[in-house]
mmCIF file of C-alpha atoms in Angstrom:
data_model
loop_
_atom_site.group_PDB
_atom_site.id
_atom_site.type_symbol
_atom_site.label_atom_id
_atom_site.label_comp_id
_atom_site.label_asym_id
_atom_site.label_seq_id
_atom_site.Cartn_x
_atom_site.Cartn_y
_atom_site.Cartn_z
ATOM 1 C CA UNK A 1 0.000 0.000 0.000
ATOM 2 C CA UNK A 2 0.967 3.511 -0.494
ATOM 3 C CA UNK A 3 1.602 6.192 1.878
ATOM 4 C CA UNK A 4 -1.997 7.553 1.795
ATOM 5 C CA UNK A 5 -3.711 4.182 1.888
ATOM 6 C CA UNK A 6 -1.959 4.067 5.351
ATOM 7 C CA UNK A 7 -2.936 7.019 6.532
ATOM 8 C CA UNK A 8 -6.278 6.234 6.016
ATOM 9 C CA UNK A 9 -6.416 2.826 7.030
ATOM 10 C CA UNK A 10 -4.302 3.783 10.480
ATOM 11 C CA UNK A 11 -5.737 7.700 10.889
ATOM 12 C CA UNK A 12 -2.059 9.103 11.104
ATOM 13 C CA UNK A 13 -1.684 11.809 9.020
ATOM 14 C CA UNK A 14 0.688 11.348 6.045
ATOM 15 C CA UNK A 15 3.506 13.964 7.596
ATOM 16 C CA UNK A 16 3.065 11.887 10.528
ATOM 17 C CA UNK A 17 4.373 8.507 9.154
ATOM 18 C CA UNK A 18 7.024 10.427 7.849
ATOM 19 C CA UNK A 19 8.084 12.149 10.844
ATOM 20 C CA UNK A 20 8.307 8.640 12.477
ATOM 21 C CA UNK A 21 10.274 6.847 9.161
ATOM 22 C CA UNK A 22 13.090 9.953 9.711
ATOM 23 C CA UNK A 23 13.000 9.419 13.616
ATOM 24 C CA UNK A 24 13.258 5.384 13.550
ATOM 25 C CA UNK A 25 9.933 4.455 14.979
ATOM 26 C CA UNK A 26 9.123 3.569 11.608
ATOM 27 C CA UNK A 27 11.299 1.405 9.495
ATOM 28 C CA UNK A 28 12.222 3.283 5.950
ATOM 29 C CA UNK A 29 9.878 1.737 3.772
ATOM 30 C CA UNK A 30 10.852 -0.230 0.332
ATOM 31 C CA UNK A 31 9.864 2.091 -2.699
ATOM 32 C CA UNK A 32 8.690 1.343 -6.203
ATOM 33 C CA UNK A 33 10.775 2.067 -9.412
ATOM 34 C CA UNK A 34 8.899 5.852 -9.249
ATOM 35 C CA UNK A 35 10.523 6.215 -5.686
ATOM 36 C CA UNK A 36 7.311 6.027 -4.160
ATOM 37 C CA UNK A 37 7.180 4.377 -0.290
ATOM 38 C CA UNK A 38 5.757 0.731 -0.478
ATOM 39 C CA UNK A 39 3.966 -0.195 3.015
ATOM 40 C CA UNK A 40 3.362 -3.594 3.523
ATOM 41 C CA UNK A 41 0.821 -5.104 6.796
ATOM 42 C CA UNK A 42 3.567 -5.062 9.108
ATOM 43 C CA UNK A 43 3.911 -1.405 8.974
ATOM 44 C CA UNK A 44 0.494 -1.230 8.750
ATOM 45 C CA UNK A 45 0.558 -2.752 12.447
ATOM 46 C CA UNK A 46 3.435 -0.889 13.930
ATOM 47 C CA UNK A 47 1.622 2.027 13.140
ATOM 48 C CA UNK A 48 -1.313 1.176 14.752
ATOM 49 C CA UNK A 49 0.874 0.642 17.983
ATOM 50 C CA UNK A 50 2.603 3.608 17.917
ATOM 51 C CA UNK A 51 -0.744 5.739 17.062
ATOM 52 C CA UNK A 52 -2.410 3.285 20.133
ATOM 53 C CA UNK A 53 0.502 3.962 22.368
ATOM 54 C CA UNK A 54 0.307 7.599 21.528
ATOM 55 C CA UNK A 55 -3.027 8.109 22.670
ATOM 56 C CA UNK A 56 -2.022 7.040 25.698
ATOM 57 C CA UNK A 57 0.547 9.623 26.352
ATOM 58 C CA UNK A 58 3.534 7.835 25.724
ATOM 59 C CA UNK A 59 6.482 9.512 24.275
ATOM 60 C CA UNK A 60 8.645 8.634 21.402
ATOM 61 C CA UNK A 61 11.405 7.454 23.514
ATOM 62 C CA UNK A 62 8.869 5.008 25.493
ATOM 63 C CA UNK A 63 7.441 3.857 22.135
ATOM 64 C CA UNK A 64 10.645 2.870 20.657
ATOM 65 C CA UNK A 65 11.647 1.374 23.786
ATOM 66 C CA UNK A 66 8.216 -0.973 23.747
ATOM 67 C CA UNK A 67 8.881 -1.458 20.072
ATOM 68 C CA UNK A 68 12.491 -2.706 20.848
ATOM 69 C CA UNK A 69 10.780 -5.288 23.571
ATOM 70 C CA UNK A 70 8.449 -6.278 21.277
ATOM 71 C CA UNK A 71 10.925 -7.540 18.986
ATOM 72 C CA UNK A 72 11.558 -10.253 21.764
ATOM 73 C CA UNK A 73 8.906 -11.801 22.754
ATOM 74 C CA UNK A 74 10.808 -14.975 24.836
ATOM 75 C CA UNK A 75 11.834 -11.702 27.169
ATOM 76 C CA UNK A 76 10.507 -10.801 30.617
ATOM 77 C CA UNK A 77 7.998 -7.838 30.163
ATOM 78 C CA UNK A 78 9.357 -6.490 33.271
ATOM 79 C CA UNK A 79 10.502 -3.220 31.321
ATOM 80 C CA UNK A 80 7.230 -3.155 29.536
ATOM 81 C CA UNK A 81 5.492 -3.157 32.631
ATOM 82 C CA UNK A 82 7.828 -0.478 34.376
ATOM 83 C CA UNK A 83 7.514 1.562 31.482
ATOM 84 C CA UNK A 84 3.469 1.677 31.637
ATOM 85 C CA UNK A 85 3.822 2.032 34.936
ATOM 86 C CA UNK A 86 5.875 5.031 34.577
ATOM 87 C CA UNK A 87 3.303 6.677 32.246
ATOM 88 C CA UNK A 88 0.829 5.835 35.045
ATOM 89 C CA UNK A 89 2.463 7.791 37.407
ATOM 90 C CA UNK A 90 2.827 10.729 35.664
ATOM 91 C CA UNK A 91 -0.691 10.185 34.045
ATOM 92 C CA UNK A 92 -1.569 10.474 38.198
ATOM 93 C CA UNK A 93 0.578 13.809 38.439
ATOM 94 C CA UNK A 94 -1.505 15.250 35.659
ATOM 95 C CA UNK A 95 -4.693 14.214 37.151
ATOM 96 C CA UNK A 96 -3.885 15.688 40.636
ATOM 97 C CA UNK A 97 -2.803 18.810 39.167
ATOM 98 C CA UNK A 98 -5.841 19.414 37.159
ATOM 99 C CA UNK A 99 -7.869 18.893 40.309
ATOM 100 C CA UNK A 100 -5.892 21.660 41.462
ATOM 101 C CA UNK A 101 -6.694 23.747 38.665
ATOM 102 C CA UNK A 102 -10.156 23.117 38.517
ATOM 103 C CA UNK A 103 -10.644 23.612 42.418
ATOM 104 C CA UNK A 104 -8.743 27.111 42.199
ATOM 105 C CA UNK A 105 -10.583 27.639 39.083
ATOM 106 C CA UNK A 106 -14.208 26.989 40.531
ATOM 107 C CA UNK A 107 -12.988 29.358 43.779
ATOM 108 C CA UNK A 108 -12.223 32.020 41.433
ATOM 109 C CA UNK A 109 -14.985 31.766 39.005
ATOM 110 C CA UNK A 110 -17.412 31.409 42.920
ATOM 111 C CA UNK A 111 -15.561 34.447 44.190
ATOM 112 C CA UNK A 112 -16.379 36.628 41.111
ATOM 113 C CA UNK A 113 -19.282 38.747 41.846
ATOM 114 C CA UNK A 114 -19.795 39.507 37.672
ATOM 115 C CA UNK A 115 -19.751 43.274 38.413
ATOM 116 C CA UNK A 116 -17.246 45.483 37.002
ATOM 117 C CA UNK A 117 -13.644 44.581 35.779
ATOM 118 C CA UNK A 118 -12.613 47.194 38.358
ATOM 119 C CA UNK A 119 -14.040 44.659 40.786
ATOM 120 C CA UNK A 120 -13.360 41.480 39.291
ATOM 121 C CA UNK A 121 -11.868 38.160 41.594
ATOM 122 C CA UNK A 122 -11.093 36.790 38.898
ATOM 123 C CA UNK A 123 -8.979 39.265 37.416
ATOM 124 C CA UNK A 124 -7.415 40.397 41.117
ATOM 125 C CA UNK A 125 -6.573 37.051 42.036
ATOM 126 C CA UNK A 126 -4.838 36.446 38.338
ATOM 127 C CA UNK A 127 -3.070 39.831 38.820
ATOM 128 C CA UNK A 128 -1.974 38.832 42.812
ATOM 129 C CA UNK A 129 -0.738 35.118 41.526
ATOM 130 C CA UNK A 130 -2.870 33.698 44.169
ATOM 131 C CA UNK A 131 -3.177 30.086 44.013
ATOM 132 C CA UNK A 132 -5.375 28.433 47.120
ATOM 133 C CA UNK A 133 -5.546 24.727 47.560
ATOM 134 C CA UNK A 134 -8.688 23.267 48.934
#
């Protein structure tokens, strides 16, 4: 398949796939006598694991790192595990931090008495650098 037909079929944008072939999380694909890249369904499933493992936050380095254990499937998925578990963690971090946002958020947004910008919590406490934790 060509380059387009896997973009389609995987929902990674053409520039995408690219991007990946000149980083290495793609191998570079065979091409045709016109030069054109040649995808076959093994690349058509690497992609989907990279696009899968994407949407769940992981970076490039983790990806290639999975990729690299997947190559060896006889070995302990003790780093594959370690590595999720790492994304977990800071998947946690995120979550805890946008409670914090959202609670100092709805405080502001409560404290705001939608009268004049002259008056405004929501602008004072922005222009203070107040940050409360409930």
């Amino acid at each position: 398949m060509q380059i387009g037909d896997l973009s389609k079929r995987s929902g990674v944008h053409v520039e995408t796939i690219r991007y990946y072939e000149r980083v290495g999380i793609l191998p570079q694909p065979a091409r045709q006598a016109n030069g054109r890249r040649r995808y076959d369904e093994a690349d058509a499933r690497r992609l989907g694991f990279v696009r899968h493992a994407r949407e769940l936050g992981f970076d490039l380095s983790s990806i290639r790192a999975l990729l690299a254990l997947q190559e060896r499937p006889e070995a302990s998925c003790e780093s594959a595990s370690r590595i999720a578990q790492d994304q977990l963690d800071a998947v946690e971090s995120r979550i805890a931090r946008l409670l914090r946002l959202r609670g100092e958020l709805s405080r502001m947004v409560a404290e705001c008495g939608r009268g004049r910008v002259s008056e405004c919590r929501v602008i004072e406490a922005l222009a203070a650098g107040e940050t409360r934790t409930r």
